Tab-separated table of C-alpha atoms in Angstrom:
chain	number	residue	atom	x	y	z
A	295	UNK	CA	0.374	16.967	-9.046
A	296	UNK	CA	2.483	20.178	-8.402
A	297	UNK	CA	2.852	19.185	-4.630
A	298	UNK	CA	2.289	16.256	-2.324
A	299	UNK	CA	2.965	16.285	1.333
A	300	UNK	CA	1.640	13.168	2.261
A	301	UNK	CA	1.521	9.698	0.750
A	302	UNK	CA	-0.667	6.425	1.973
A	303	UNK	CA	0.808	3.203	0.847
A	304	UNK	CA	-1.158	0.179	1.405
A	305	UNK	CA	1.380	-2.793	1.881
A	306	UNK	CA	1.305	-6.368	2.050
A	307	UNK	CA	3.320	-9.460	1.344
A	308	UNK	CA	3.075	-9.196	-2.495
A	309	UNK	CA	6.111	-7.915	-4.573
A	310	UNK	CA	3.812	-5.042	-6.121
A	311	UNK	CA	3.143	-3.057	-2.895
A	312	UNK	CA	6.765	-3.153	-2.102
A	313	UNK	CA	7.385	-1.430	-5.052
A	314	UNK	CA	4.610	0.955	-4.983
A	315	UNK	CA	6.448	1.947	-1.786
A	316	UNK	CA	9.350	2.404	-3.586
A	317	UNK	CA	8.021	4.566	-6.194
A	318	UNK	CA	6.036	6.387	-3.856
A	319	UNK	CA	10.026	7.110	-1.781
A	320	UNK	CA	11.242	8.736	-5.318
A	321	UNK	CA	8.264	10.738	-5.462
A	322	UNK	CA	8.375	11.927	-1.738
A	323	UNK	CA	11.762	13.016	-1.901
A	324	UNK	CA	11.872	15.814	-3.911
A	325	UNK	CA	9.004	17.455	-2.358
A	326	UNK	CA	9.863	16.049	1.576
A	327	UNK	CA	6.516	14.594	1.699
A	328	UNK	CA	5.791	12.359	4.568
A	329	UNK	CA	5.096	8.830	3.349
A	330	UNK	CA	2.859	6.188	5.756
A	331	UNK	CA	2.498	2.422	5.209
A	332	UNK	CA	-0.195	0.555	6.696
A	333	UNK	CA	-0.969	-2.928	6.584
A	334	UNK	CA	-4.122	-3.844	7.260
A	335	UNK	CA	-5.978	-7.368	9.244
A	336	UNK	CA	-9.055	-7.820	7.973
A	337	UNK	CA	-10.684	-8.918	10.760
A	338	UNK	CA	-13.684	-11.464	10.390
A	339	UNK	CA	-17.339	-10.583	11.545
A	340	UNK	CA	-17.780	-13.329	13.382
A	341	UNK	CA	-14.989	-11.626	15.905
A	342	UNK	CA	-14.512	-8.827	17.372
A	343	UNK	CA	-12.336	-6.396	15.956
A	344	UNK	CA	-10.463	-5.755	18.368
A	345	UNK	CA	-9.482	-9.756	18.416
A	346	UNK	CA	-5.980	-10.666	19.323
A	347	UNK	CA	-5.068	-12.058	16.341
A	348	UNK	CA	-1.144	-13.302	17.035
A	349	UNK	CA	-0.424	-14.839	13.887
A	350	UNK	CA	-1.785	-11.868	11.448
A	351	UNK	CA	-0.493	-9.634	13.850
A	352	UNK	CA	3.200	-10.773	13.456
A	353	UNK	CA	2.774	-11.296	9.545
A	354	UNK	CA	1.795	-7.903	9.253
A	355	UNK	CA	4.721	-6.543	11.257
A	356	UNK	CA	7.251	-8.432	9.013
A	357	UNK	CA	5.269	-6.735	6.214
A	358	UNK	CA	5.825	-3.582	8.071
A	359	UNK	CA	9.410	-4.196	8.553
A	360	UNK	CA	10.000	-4.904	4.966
A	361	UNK	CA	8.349	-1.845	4.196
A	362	UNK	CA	10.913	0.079	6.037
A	363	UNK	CA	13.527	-1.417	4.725
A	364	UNK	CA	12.716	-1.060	1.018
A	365	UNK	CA	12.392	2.716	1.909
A	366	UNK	CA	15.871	2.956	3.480
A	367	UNK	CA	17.037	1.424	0.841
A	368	UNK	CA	15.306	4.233	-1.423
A	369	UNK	CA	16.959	6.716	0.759
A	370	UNK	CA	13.681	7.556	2.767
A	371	UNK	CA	12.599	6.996	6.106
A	372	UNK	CA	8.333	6.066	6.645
A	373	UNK	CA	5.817	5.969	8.999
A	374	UNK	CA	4.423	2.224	9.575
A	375	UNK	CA	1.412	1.352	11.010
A	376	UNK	CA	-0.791	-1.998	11.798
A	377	UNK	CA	-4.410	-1.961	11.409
A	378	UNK	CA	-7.518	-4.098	12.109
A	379	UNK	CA	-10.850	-3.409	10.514
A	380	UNK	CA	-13.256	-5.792	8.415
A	381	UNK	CA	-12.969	-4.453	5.324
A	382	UNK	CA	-8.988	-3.731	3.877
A	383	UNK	CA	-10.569	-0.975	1.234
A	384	UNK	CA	-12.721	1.133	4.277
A	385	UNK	CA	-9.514	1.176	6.339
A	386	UNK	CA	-7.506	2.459	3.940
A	387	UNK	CA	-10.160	4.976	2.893
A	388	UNK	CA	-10.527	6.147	6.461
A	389	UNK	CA	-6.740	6.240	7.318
A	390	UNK	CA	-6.620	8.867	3.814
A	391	UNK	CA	-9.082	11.101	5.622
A	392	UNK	CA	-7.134	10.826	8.524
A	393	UNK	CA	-4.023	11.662	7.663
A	394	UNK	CA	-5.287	13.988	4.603
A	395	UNK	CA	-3.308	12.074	2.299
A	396	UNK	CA	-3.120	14.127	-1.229
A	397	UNK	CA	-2.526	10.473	-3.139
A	398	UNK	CA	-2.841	6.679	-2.406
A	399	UNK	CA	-0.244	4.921	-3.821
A	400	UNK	CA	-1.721	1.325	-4.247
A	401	UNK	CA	0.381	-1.806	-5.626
A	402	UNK	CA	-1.840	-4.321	-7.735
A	403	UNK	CA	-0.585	-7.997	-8.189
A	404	UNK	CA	-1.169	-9.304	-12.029
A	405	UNK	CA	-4.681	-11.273	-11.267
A	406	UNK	CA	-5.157	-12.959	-14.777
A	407	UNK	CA	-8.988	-14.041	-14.829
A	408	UNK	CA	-10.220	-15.112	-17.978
A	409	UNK	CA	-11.448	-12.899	-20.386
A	410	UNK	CA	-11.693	-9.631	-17.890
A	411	UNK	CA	-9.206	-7.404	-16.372
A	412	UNK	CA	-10.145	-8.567	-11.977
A	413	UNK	CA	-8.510	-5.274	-10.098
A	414	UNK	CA	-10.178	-6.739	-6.383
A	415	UNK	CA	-12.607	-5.845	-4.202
A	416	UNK	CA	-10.071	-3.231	-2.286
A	417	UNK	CA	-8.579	-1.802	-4.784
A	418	UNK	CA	-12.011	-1.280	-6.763
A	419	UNK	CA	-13.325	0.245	-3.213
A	420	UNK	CA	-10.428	2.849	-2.658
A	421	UNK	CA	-10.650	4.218	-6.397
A	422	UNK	CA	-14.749	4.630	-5.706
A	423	UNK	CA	-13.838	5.805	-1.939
A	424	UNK	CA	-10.773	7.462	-1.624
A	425	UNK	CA	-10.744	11.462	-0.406
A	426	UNK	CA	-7.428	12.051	-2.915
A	427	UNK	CA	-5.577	10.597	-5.883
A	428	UNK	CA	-5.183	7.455	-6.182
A	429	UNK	CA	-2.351	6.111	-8.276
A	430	UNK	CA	-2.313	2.225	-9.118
A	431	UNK	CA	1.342	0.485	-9.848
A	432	UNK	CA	0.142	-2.728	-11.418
A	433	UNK	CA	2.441	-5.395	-11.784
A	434	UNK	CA	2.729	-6.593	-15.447
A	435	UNK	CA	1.894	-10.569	-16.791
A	436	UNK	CA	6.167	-11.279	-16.408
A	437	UNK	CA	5.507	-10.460	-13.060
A	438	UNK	CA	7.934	-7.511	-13.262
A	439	UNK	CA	7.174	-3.507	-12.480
A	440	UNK	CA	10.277	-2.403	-14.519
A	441	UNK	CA	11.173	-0.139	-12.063
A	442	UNK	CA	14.595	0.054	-10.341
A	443	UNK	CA	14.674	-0.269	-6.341
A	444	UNK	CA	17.491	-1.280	-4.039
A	445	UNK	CA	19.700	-0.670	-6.574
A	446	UNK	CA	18.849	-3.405	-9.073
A	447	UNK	CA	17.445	-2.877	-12.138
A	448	UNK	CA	14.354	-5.125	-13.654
A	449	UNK	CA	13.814	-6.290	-16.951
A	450	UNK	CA	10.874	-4.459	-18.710
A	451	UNK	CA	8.891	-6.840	-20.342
């Protein structure tokens, strides 16, 4: 990828999209691409989706505000942004084209299911879906990336 300008990183509460953010800040830096983070409510069917729902609502802006503060601590300032839609993988597909993102960078938690490798339903959707790149950061079985944010370096496994 000789140049990126701008970066979609899906985040959540897991450990794994933090630091796909955080990879995604080293990556931006050199090339002063613009980086957004969205967290998306899935929002159930049998509402409507533009619900008020309080409690996702201000989970998903403490997600945000971690998200900003794991890329000042990388040195890098993002765009955040709450969404609502039913499915996670559409939204995230449709804020891509959007925003003409030229990569996804997309955190996967270690899912261990029993003789297959499970990715998810929205993760499986954006690789099918998405208008760009799509890079995966999956978290390993130790539960550690390897990769060194805030300063602190974790153990490779």
């Amino acid at each position: 990828m000789a140049t990126t300008h701008t970066i979609l990183v899906p985040v959540s509460s897991s450990a794994c999209s933090m630091e796909a953010l955080a990879l995604a800040c080293v990556v931006a830096k050199p090339r002063k691409a613009r980086i957004y983070a969205v967290n998306v409510i899935e929002v159930l069917r049998s509402l409507p989706l533009d619900a008020q729902l309080d409690g996702a609502a201000r989970r998903g802006e403490q997600v945000l505000r971690q998200a900003e503060e794991v890329a000042s601590a990388q040195g890098y300032q993002v765009s955040a942004e709450l969404l609502q839609a039913r499915e996670a993988g559409q939204a995230i597909v449709d804020e891509a084209r959007e925003r003409s993102a030229d990569v996804i960078v997309l955190g996967l938690p270690n899912r261990p299911v029993v003789g297959q490798f499970d990715m998810g339903k929205t993760a499986e959707f954006v690789l099918h879906n998405a208008p760009c790149e799509v890079w995966i950061v999956r978290q390993g079985t130790t539960g550690g990336l390897g990769f060194t944010t805030h300063g602190h370096e974790q153990e490779h496994a």
